Short mmCIF file of C-alpha atoms and ligand atoms in Angstrom, two decimals:
data_model
loop_
_atom_site.label_atom_id
_atom_site.label_comp_id
_atom_site.label_asym_id
_atom_site.label_seq_id
_atom_site.Cartn_x
_atom_site.Cartn_y
_atom_site.Cartn_z
CA UNK A 1 3.06 -72.17 -8.57
CA UNK A 2 4.79 -68.80 -8.40
CA UNK A 3 8.26 -68.58 -9.91
CA UNK A 4 10.98 -69.16 -7.31
CA UNK A 5 13.51 -66.30 -7.36
CA UNK A 6 15.94 -68.27 -5.17
CA UNK A 7 16.20 -70.99 -7.78
CA UNK A 8 16.82 -68.44 -10.55
CA UNK A 9 19.59 -66.79 -8.54
CA UNK A 10 21.15 -70.16 -7.62
CA UNK A 11 21.09 -71.19 -11.29
CA UNK A 12 22.71 -67.93 -12.36
CA UNK A 13 25.49 -68.37 -9.81
CA UNK A 14 26.01 -71.95 -10.98
CA UNK A 15 26.25 -70.81 -14.60
CA UNK A 16 28.68 -68.02 -13.67
CA UNK A 17 30.92 -70.50 -11.85
CA UNK A 18 30.80 -72.95 -14.77
CA UNK A 19 31.44 -70.48 -17.60
CA UNK A 20 33.24 -67.55 -16.01
CA UNK A 21 36.68 -66.87 -14.61
CA UNK A 22 38.41 -64.16 -12.57
CA UNK A 23 37.75 -61.70 -15.43
CA UNK A 24 34.03 -62.40 -15.73
CA UNK A 25 31.66 -64.36 -17.99
CA UNK A 26 33.28 -66.00 -21.04
CA UNK A 27 30.23 -67.32 -22.90
CA UNK A 28 31.17 -65.85 -26.26
CA UNK A 29 28.93 -67.29 -28.98
CA UNK A 30 30.22 -70.19 -31.08
CA UNK A 31 32.97 -71.04 -28.58
CA UNK A 32 33.29 -74.20 -26.42
CA UNK A 33 32.39 -72.22 -23.26
CA UNK A 34 29.14 -71.08 -24.86
CA UNK A 35 28.37 -74.67 -25.88
CA UNK A 36 29.06 -75.74 -22.29
CA UNK A 37 26.55 -73.14 -21.05
CA UNK A 38 23.95 -74.47 -23.46
CA UNK A 39 24.57 -78.09 -22.44
CA UNK A 40 24.22 -77.06 -18.81
CA UNK A 41 20.94 -75.31 -19.70
CA UNK A 42 19.65 -78.45 -21.46
CA UNK A 43 20.42 -80.38 -18.28
CA UNK A 44 18.09 -78.03 -16.37
CA UNK A 45 15.16 -79.33 -18.47
CA UNK A 46 15.40 -82.84 -17.06
CA UNK A 47 12.06 -83.99 -15.71
CA UNK A 48 10.07 -81.18 -17.35
CA UNK A 49 7.28 -82.06 -19.82
CA UNK A 50 9.02 -80.14 -22.62
CA UNK A 51 10.74 -80.73 -25.94
CA UNK A 52 13.89 -78.94 -27.01
CA UNK A 53 15.30 -78.24 -30.47
CA UNK A 54 17.77 -75.95 -32.18
CA UNK A 55 16.62 -73.98 -35.22
CA UNK A 56 18.61 -73.34 -38.40
CA UNK A 57 20.30 -70.24 -36.92
CA UNK A 58 21.30 -71.96 -33.69
CA UNK A 59 18.56 -70.51 -31.47
CA UNK A 60 17.45 -73.02 -28.83
CA UNK A 61 13.69 -73.46 -28.33
CA UNK A 62 12.12 -75.21 -25.35
CA UNK A 63 8.44 -76.00 -25.85
CA UNK A 64 5.76 -76.84 -23.31
CA UNK A 65 2.90 -77.89 -25.55
CA UNK A 66 -0.48 -76.47 -24.59
CA UNK A 67 -4.05 -77.21 -25.62
CA UNK A 68 -3.71 -74.44 -28.23
CA UNK A 69 -0.67 -74.06 -30.53
CA UNK A 70 -0.83 -70.27 -29.96
CA UNK A 71 2.34 -69.54 -28.03
CA UNK A 72 3.69 -67.22 -25.43
CA UNK A 73 7.46 -66.95 -25.97
CA UNK A 74 9.81 -65.91 -23.15
CA UNK A 75 13.51 -65.51 -23.67
CA UNK A 76 16.85 -63.77 -23.92
CA UNK A 77 20.43 -64.94 -24.60
CA UNK A 78 23.01 -67.09 -22.79
CA UNK A 79 25.98 -65.71 -24.75
CA UNK A 80 28.10 -62.95 -23.24
CA UNK A 81 30.83 -60.57 -24.28
CA UNK A 82 34.39 -61.60 -23.28
CA UNK A 83 34.92 -60.65 -19.62
CA UNK A 84 31.20 -59.99 -19.34
CA UNK A 85 28.77 -59.94 -16.43
CA UNK A 86 26.75 -62.73 -14.85
CA UNK A 87 23.28 -61.26 -15.55
CA UNK A 88 23.26 -59.81 -19.08
CA UNK A 89 21.06 -62.21 -21.06
CA UNK A 90 21.34 -65.13 -18.63
CA UNK A 91 18.88 -63.50 -16.20
CA UNK A 92 16.22 -63.42 -18.93
CA UNK A 93 16.74 -67.04 -20.01
CA UNK A 94 16.81 -68.48 -16.49
CA UNK A 95 13.77 -66.46 -15.39
CA UNK A 96 11.91 -67.57 -18.52
CA UNK A 97 12.63 -71.21 -17.66
CA UNK A 98 11.48 -70.68 -14.07
CA UNK A 99 8.18 -69.15 -15.25
CA UNK A 100 7.67 -72.07 -17.66
CA UNK A 101 8.29 -74.53 -14.78
CA UNK A 102 5.59 -72.85 -12.70
CA UNK A 103 3.08 -72.95 -15.55
CA UNK A 104 3.90 -76.62 -16.28
CA UNK A 105 3.34 -77.46 -12.62
CA UNK A 106 0.06 -75.52 -12.33
CA UNK A 107 -1.40 -77.09 -15.48
CA UNK A 108 -0.23 -80.69 -15.00
CA UNK A 109 1.99 -80.22 -18.04
CA UNK A 110 -0.84 -79.11 -20.36
CA UNK A 111 -1.53 -75.35 -20.20
CA UNK A 112 -4.24 -73.73 -22.34
CA UNK A 113 -1.60 -72.07 -24.54
CA UNK A 114 1.81 -73.29 -25.63
CA UNK A 115 4.72 -71.79 -23.66
CA UNK A 116 8.16 -71.54 -25.23
CA UNK A 117 11.54 -70.41 -23.95
CA UNK A 118 14.10 -69.20 -26.47
CA UNK A 119 17.85 -68.78 -26.02
CA UNK A 120 18.84 -66.56 -28.97
CA UNK A 121 22.19 -67.33 -30.59
CA UNK A 122 24.93 -64.67 -30.50
CA UNK A 123 23.00 -61.65 -29.29
CA UNK A 124 26.22 -59.82 -28.45
CA UNK A 125 28.08 -60.14 -31.76
CA UNK A 126 31.24 -59.92 -29.64
CA UNK A 127 33.36 -62.13 -31.87
CA UNK A 128 32.26 -61.11 -35.37
CA UNK A 129 30.82 -57.62 -34.80
CA UNK A 130 27.32 -58.63 -35.90
CA UNK A 131 24.85 -58.34 -32.99
CA UNK A 132 21.45 -60.09 -32.82
CA UNK A 133 22.59 -62.94 -35.10
CA UNK A 134 19.94 -65.52 -34.19
CA UNK A 135 17.02 -63.18 -33.69
CA UNK A 136 17.68 -61.34 -36.96
CA UNK A 137 17.77 -64.67 -38.81
CA UNK A 138 14.42 -65.44 -37.17
CA UNK A 139 13.11 -62.02 -38.24
CA UNK A 140 14.49 -62.30 -41.76
CA UNK A 141 16.52 -59.09 -41.42
CA UNK A 142 19.88 -60.84 -41.51
CA UNK A 143 22.14 -60.13 -44.49
CA UNK A 144 24.05 -63.34 -45.17
CA UNK A 145 25.88 -61.85 -48.15
CA UNK A 146 27.36 -59.04 -46.05
CA UNK A 147 28.12 -61.23 -43.03
CA UNK A 148 29.51 -64.37 -44.62
CA UNK A 149 33.09 -63.11 -44.78
CA UNK A 150 33.23 -61.44 -41.38
CA UNK A 151 36.27 -62.67 -39.45
CA UNK A 152 37.21 -62.76 -35.79
CA UNK A 153 40.51 -61.54 -34.36
CA UNK A 154 42.23 -64.79 -35.39
CA UNK A 155 41.00 -64.63 -38.99
CA UNK A 156 38.33 -67.34 -38.54
CA UNK A 157 35.33 -66.53 -40.77
CA UNK A 158 31.80 -66.37 -39.42
CA UNK A 159 30.88 -69.07 -41.91
CA UNK A 160 33.55 -71.42 -40.49
CA UNK A 161 32.64 -70.69 -36.86
CA UNK A 162 28.99 -71.40 -37.63
CA UNK A 163 29.90 -74.65 -39.35
CA UNK A 164 31.89 -75.60 -36.23
CA UNK A 165 28.67 -75.19 -34.24
CA UNK A 166 26.67 -77.21 -36.76
CA UNK A 167 25.02 -74.19 -38.41
CA UNK A 168 24.96 -73.82 -42.21
CA UNK A 169 25.14 -70.15 -43.09
CA UNK A 170 22.97 -70.53 -46.21
CA UNK A 171 20.14 -72.05 -44.19
CA UNK A 172 19.88 -69.64 -41.26
CA UNK A 173 16.82 -68.00 -42.83
CA UNK A 174 14.91 -71.19 -42.08
CA UNK A 175 14.77 -69.98 -38.47
CA UNK A 176 11.75 -68.03 -39.73
CA UNK A 177 9.79 -71.30 -39.40
CA UNK A 178 9.71 -70.67 -35.66
CA UNK A 179 7.50 -67.59 -36.08
CA UNK A 180 4.37 -69.68 -36.51
CA UNK A 181 1.67 -69.26 -33.85
CA UNK A 182 3.59 -66.80 -31.68
CA UNK A 183 1.05 -64.56 -29.93
CA UNK A 184 3.45 -62.60 -27.73
CA UNK A 185 7.12 -62.29 -26.73
CA UNK A 186 8.39 -61.14 -23.32
CA UNK A 187 11.99 -60.50 -22.25
CA UNK A 188 13.45 -59.62 -18.86
CA UNK A 189 16.85 -57.89 -18.98
CA UNK A 190 19.12 -55.79 -16.80
CA UNK A 191 18.87 -52.09 -17.68
CA UNK A 192 22.61 -51.65 -18.39
CA UNK A 193 22.19 -47.94 -17.70
CA UNK A 194 21.79 -45.67 -14.65
CA UNK A 195 18.18 -44.47 -15.00
CA UNK A 196 16.35 -46.82 -12.60
CA UNK A 197 19.07 -46.57 -9.98
CA UNK A 198 18.92 -42.78 -10.09
CA UNK A 199 15.14 -42.90 -9.65
CA UNK A 200 15.50 -45.40 -6.79
CA UNK A 201 13.31 -47.91 -8.62
CA UNK A 202 13.99 -51.63 -8.97
CA UNK A 203 12.02 -52.20 -12.19
CA UNK A 204 10.97 -50.45 -15.40
CA UNK A 205 8.66 -51.14 -18.34
CA UNK A 206 10.47 -50.73 -21.65
CA UNK A 207 8.70 -48.61 -24.28
CA UNK A 208 10.81 -49.83 -27.19
CA UNK A 209 14.32 -49.62 -28.56
CA UNK A 210 15.70 -46.34 -29.80
CA UNK A 211 16.30 -45.76 -33.47
CA UNK A 212 19.91 -45.18 -34.46
CA UNK A 213 21.51 -42.88 -37.07
CA UNK A 214 25.22 -43.69 -37.37
CA UNK A 215 27.38 -41.62 -39.71
CA UNK A 216 30.97 -40.96 -40.56
CA UNK A 217 31.72 -37.26 -41.00
CA UNK A 218 34.88 -36.02 -42.71
CA UNK A 219 36.07 -32.42 -42.50
CA UNK A 220 38.57 -31.30 -45.14
CA UNK A 221 40.85 -28.32 -44.45
CA UNK A 222 44.45 -27.68 -45.35
CA UNK A 223 47.54 -29.30 -43.91
CA UNK A 224 49.99 -26.56 -43.02
CA UNK A 225 53.12 -26.01 -40.95
CA UNK A 226 52.32 -25.39 -37.30
CA UNK A 227 55.10 -22.81 -37.00
CA UNK A 228 54.75 -20.76 -40.12
CA UNK A 229 50.96 -20.62 -40.58
CA UNK A 230 49.36 -17.61 -38.81
CA UNK A 231 46.18 -18.43 -36.88
CA UNK A 232 44.01 -16.34 -39.20
CA UNK A 233 45.22 -18.22 -42.27
CA UNK A 234 44.45 -21.72 -41.06
CA UNK A 235 41.88 -24.14 -42.43
CA UNK A 236 41.88 -26.44 -39.41
CA UNK A 237 39.69 -29.52 -39.95
CA UNK A 238 39.95 -30.52 -36.30
CA UNK A 239 38.62 -27.13 -35.16
CA UNK A 240 35.43 -27.69 -37.17
CA UNK A 241 35.06 -31.25 -35.84
CA UNK A 242 35.67 -30.13 -32.27
CA UNK A 243 32.93 -27.49 -32.50
CA UNK A 244 30.54 -30.17 -33.77
CA UNK A 245 31.55 -32.50 -30.90
CA UNK A 246 30.38 -29.83 -28.45
CA UNK A 247 27.29 -28.86 -30.46
CA UNK A 248 25.85 -32.41 -30.51
CA UNK A 249 25.49 -32.20 -26.75
CA UNK A 250 22.99 -29.35 -26.99
CA UNK A 251 21.30 -31.04 -29.96
CA UNK A 252 20.65 -34.12 -27.80
CA UNK A 253 19.82 -32.27 -24.59
CA UNK A 254 16.81 -30.55 -26.15
CA UNK A 255 15.04 -33.93 -25.84
CA UNK A 256 14.44 -35.96 -22.68
CA UNK A 257 15.81 -39.34 -23.77
CA UNK A 258 17.93 -38.53 -26.83
CA UNK A 259 21.66 -39.28 -26.98
CA UNK A 260 24.37 -38.19 -29.43
CA UNK A 261 27.94 -39.48 -29.30
CA UNK A 262 31.05 -38.63 -31.26
CA UNK A 263 32.89 -41.83 -30.47
CA UNK A 264 35.88 -41.62 -32.80
CA UNK A 265 37.98 -38.76 -34.13
CA UNK A 266 41.03 -39.32 -36.35
CA UNK A 267 43.27 -36.51 -37.51
CA UNK A 268 45.53 -36.43 -40.58
CA UNK A 269 48.45 -36.12 -40.90
CA UNK A 270 48.15 -36.49 -37.14
CA UNK A 271 51.57 -35.11 -36.23
CA UNK A 272 52.52 -32.51 -33.67
CA UNK A 273 53.89 -30.01 -36.21
CA UNK A 274 50.98 -29.82 -38.67
CA UNK A 275 47.59 -28.12 -38.73
CA UNK A 276 45.01 -30.87 -39.28
CA UNK A 277 44.14 -31.15 -42.96
CA UNK A 278 41.55 -33.86 -42.64
CA UNK A 279 39.50 -35.02 -39.68
CA UNK A 280 37.36 -38.16 -39.74
CA UNK A 281 34.75 -38.41 -36.99
CA UNK A 282 31.82 -40.70 -36.24
CA UNK A 283 28.41 -39.70 -34.93
CA UNK A 284 25.88 -42.01 -33.27
CA UNK A 285 22.42 -40.50 -32.57
CA UNK A 286 19.53 -42.31 -30.86
CA UNK A 287 15.95 -41.68 -29.83
CA UNK A 288 12.71 -43.62 -29.53
CA UNK A 289 10.84 -40.99 -31.57
CA UNK A 290 11.54 -41.13 -35.31
CA UNK A 291 10.80 -37.43 -35.80
CA UNK A 292 13.17 -36.39 -32.99
CA UNK A 293 15.84 -38.62 -34.52
CA UNK A 294 15.31 -37.01 -37.94
CA UNK A 295 15.46 -33.52 -36.40
CA UNK A 296 18.70 -34.27 -34.56
CA UNK A 297 20.23 -35.69 -37.72
CA UNK A 298 19.42 -32.61 -39.78
CA UNK A 299 20.50 -30.24 -36.97
CA UNK A 300 23.87 -32.00 -36.78
CA UNK A 301 24.27 -31.78 -40.54
CA UNK A 302 23.47 -28.05 -40.59
CA UNK A 303 25.81 -27.40 -37.67
CA UNK A 304 28.62 -29.29 -39.38
CA UNK A 305 28.17 -27.18 -42.53
CA UNK A 306 28.16 -23.95 -40.56
CA UNK A 307 31.31 -24.88 -38.61
CA UNK A 308 33.01 -26.09 -41.78
CA UNK A 309 32.27 -22.75 -43.48
CA UNK A 310 33.43 -20.70 -40.50
CA UNK A 311 36.68 -22.67 -40.35
CA UNK A 312 37.03 -22.41 -44.15
CA UNK A 313 36.75 -26.19 -44.51
CA UNK A 314 34.36 -28.54 -46.29
CA UNK A 315 32.44 -31.46 -44.83
CA UNK A 316 30.99 -34.70 -46.16
CA UNK A 317 28.71 -37.24 -44.51
CA UNK A 318 28.26 -40.92 -45.18
CA UNK A 319 25.84 -43.22 -43.41
CA UNK A 320 27.44 -46.18 -41.63
CA UNK A 321 24.24 -47.80 -40.41
CA UNK A 322 20.77 -46.87 -39.25
CA UNK A 323 17.71 -48.53 -37.78
CA UNK A 324 14.29 -47.10 -37.11
CA UNK A 325 12.93 -46.83 -33.55
CA UNK A 326 11.05 -50.00 -32.63
CA UNK A 327 8.20 -49.32 -30.22
CA UNK A 328 6.86 -52.20 -28.13
CA UNK A 329 3.20 -53.23 -27.97
CA UNK A 330 0.96 -50.69 -26.14
CA UNK A 331 -1.21 -53.32 -24.42
CA UNK A 332 1.80 -55.34 -23.28
CA UNK A 333 3.50 -52.17 -22.00
CA UNK A 334 0.36 -51.52 -19.96
CA UNK A 335 0.40 -55.10 -18.58
CA UNK A 336 4.12 -54.74 -17.80
CA UNK A 337 3.45 -51.52 -15.89
CA UNK A 338 0.67 -53.24 -13.91
CA UNK A 339 2.88 -56.23 -13.09
CA UNK A 340 5.66 -53.90 -11.90
CA UNK A 341 3.38 -51.67 -9.82
CA UNK A 342 1.73 -54.66 -8.13
CA UNK A 343 5.10 -56.25 -7.34
CA UNK A 344 7.09 -53.23 -6.14
CA UNK A 345 4.14 -51.44 -4.55
CA UNK A 346 4.82 -48.09 -6.25
CA UNK A 347 3.76 -46.81 -9.68
CA UNK A 348 5.79 -48.17 -12.58
CA UNK A 349 8.29 -46.09 -14.54
CA UNK A 350 8.57 -46.55 -18.31
CA UNK A 351 11.75 -45.93 -20.28
CA UNK A 352 13.16 -46.52 -23.74
CA UNK A 353 16.12 -48.84 -24.29
CA UNK A 354 19.27 -47.33 -25.79
CA UNK A 355 20.87 -50.69 -26.56
CA UNK A 356 19.18 -52.94 -29.11
CA UNK A 357 17.90 -56.30 -27.92
CA UNK A 358 16.60 -59.51 -29.50
CA UNK A 359 13.12 -58.28 -28.53
CA UNK A 360 13.50 -55.50 -31.13
CA UNK A 361 13.90 -58.06 -33.93
CA UNK A 362 10.79 -59.90 -32.71
CA UNK A 363 8.79 -56.66 -32.45
CA UNK A 364 9.80 -55.65 -35.99
CA UNK A 365 7.82 -58.62 -37.26
CA UNK A 366 4.66 -57.23 -35.68
CA UNK A 367 4.65 -59.84 -32.91
CA UNK A 368 3.32 -58.15 -29.72
CA UNK A 369 6.44 -57.67 -27.61
CA UNK A 370 7.54 -56.00 -24.41
CA UNK A 371 10.64 -55.99 -22.21
CA UNK A 372 11.03 -55.47 -18.48
CA UNK A 373 14.20 -53.91 -17.07
CA UNK A 374 15.66 -54.46 -13.63
CA UNK A 375 18.04 -51.91 -12.13
CA UNK A 376 21.77 -52.31 -12.86
CA UNK A 377 24.11 -51.23 -10.04
CA UNK A 378 26.01 -48.11 -11.16
CA UNK A 379 24.50 -48.67 -14.62
CA UNK A 380 27.41 -50.92 -15.54
CA UNK A 381 27.35 -54.01 -17.76
CA UNK A 382 29.61 -55.79 -20.25
CA UNK A 383 32.01 -55.95 -17.32
CA UNK A 384 32.72 -58.46 -14.57
CA UNK A 385 31.50 -55.94 -11.96
CA UNK A 386 28.02 -55.93 -13.54
CA UNK A 387 25.57 -56.56 -10.70
CA UNK A 388 22.02 -56.09 -9.43
CA UNK A 389 20.91 -56.16 -5.79
CA UNK A 390 19.54 -59.56 -4.83
CA UNK A 391 16.30 -58.02 -3.55
CA UNK A 392 15.83 -56.43 -6.99
CA UNK A 393 16.49 -59.73 -8.76
CA UNK A 394 13.79 -61.31 -6.58
CA UNK A 395 11.31 -58.57 -7.46
CA UNK A 396 12.21 -58.92 -11.15
CA UNK A 397 11.48 -62.66 -11.20
CA UNK A 398 8.17 -62.13 -9.38
CA UNK A 399 7.11 -59.24 -11.62
CA UNK A 400 8.06 -61.08 -14.81
CA UNK A 401 6.06 -64.11 -13.63
CA UNK A 402 3.07 -61.80 -13.09
CA UNK A 403 3.56 -60.26 -16.54
CA UNK A 404 3.52 -63.73 -18.12
CA UNK A 405 0.26 -64.57 -16.32
CA UNK A 406 -1.32 -61.27 -17.39
CA UNK A 407 -0.19 -61.82 -20.98
CA UNK A 408 -1.76 -65.30 -21.02
CA UNK A 409 -4.99 -63.71 -19.74
CA UNK A 410 -4.81 -61.14 -22.53
CA UNK A 411 -4.18 -63.88 -25.12
CA UNK A 412 -7.37 -65.58 -23.93
CA UNK A 413 -9.50 -62.46 -24.34
CA UNK A 414 -7.90 -61.45 -27.64
CA UNK A 415 -8.49 -65.00 -29.01
CA UNK A 416 -12.16 -64.78 -27.98
CA UNK A 417 -12.76 -61.41 -29.64
ZN1 ZN B 501 21.91 -58.72 -23.30
#
């Protein structure tokens, strides 16, 4: 039975009405509204030949047991940012459930392979600033020591919020038990960017998630009186930072999909009557190709040194965070492209993802993984105006259903070989 896009859309609207308000979706992880969303989701399983359980990190797993324990996992996340959109995450979970329903129906509740749907816990990290909570616990990349003391705006610790949701922080690593027998992972998500809309395409196959180099850069000059210091005598830390802010645009634009962002600039003493003595900036650089990322990083460093010298300042760098590019599985990308082309009737476009997703944590483990993107209107998400045309949502559900079928076919041949 093919997946029914109308039911997915009706479910999404129901969830939005239940867990959103005039400002958008309010399913922030580890809050009562999020729990309500998950209870509502559990209610949608009534009558299906599935079992449901929550792992040690709070991820919810729905299992349709097949003749073989080898599993195809489909999923995304029900949590949202505060004042979020109705599709981010929820589209992937509800489509996954719809595909599972179809497979259960076609196989009289006993498919050749096991099918599982996962709702990852706290993908957004909106409350504690730690994204991909559940999937990183599953992947074993979570750092409990560093995250234990994180607090939300009201001073509640992550540890306490987890305990409130029945999760023991010292046991979240046990979510790794869920990795057993997973043959492939598929995730449908809105693009959250403008690329597909600009190309006039409803769907895209995702090549992987971009690697990130995130640094803080401090320029040191000399504080001086803005009235008495001649221009030629200044050591203006902001001038050096400003030149770098412009230079990173050309550094990024030499590559098709690279992005560089100076998202924060603080000046000291930061008063109207002083030349800036110290300027603290941040730089976020991303690309899917590790060598391009490394090149951009070293180009930015060299440029910062040159500008610092020319402005008679000094510069120091310190890494805030980095992650390597995570490419998805070549065969699954090919199947995703086929599923898209057959559904939309035109050749498929492939693109990297700038944002990280739970799928990246799964792929890091070496589990064959791919994501499918559906166009986001105006490229906007994390906002109540986040939207996708209904005809595109319908195509997305149909194409994802096709991708699941193709992946099951591939699992059969790869098991035989
Ligand atoms: Zn998301």
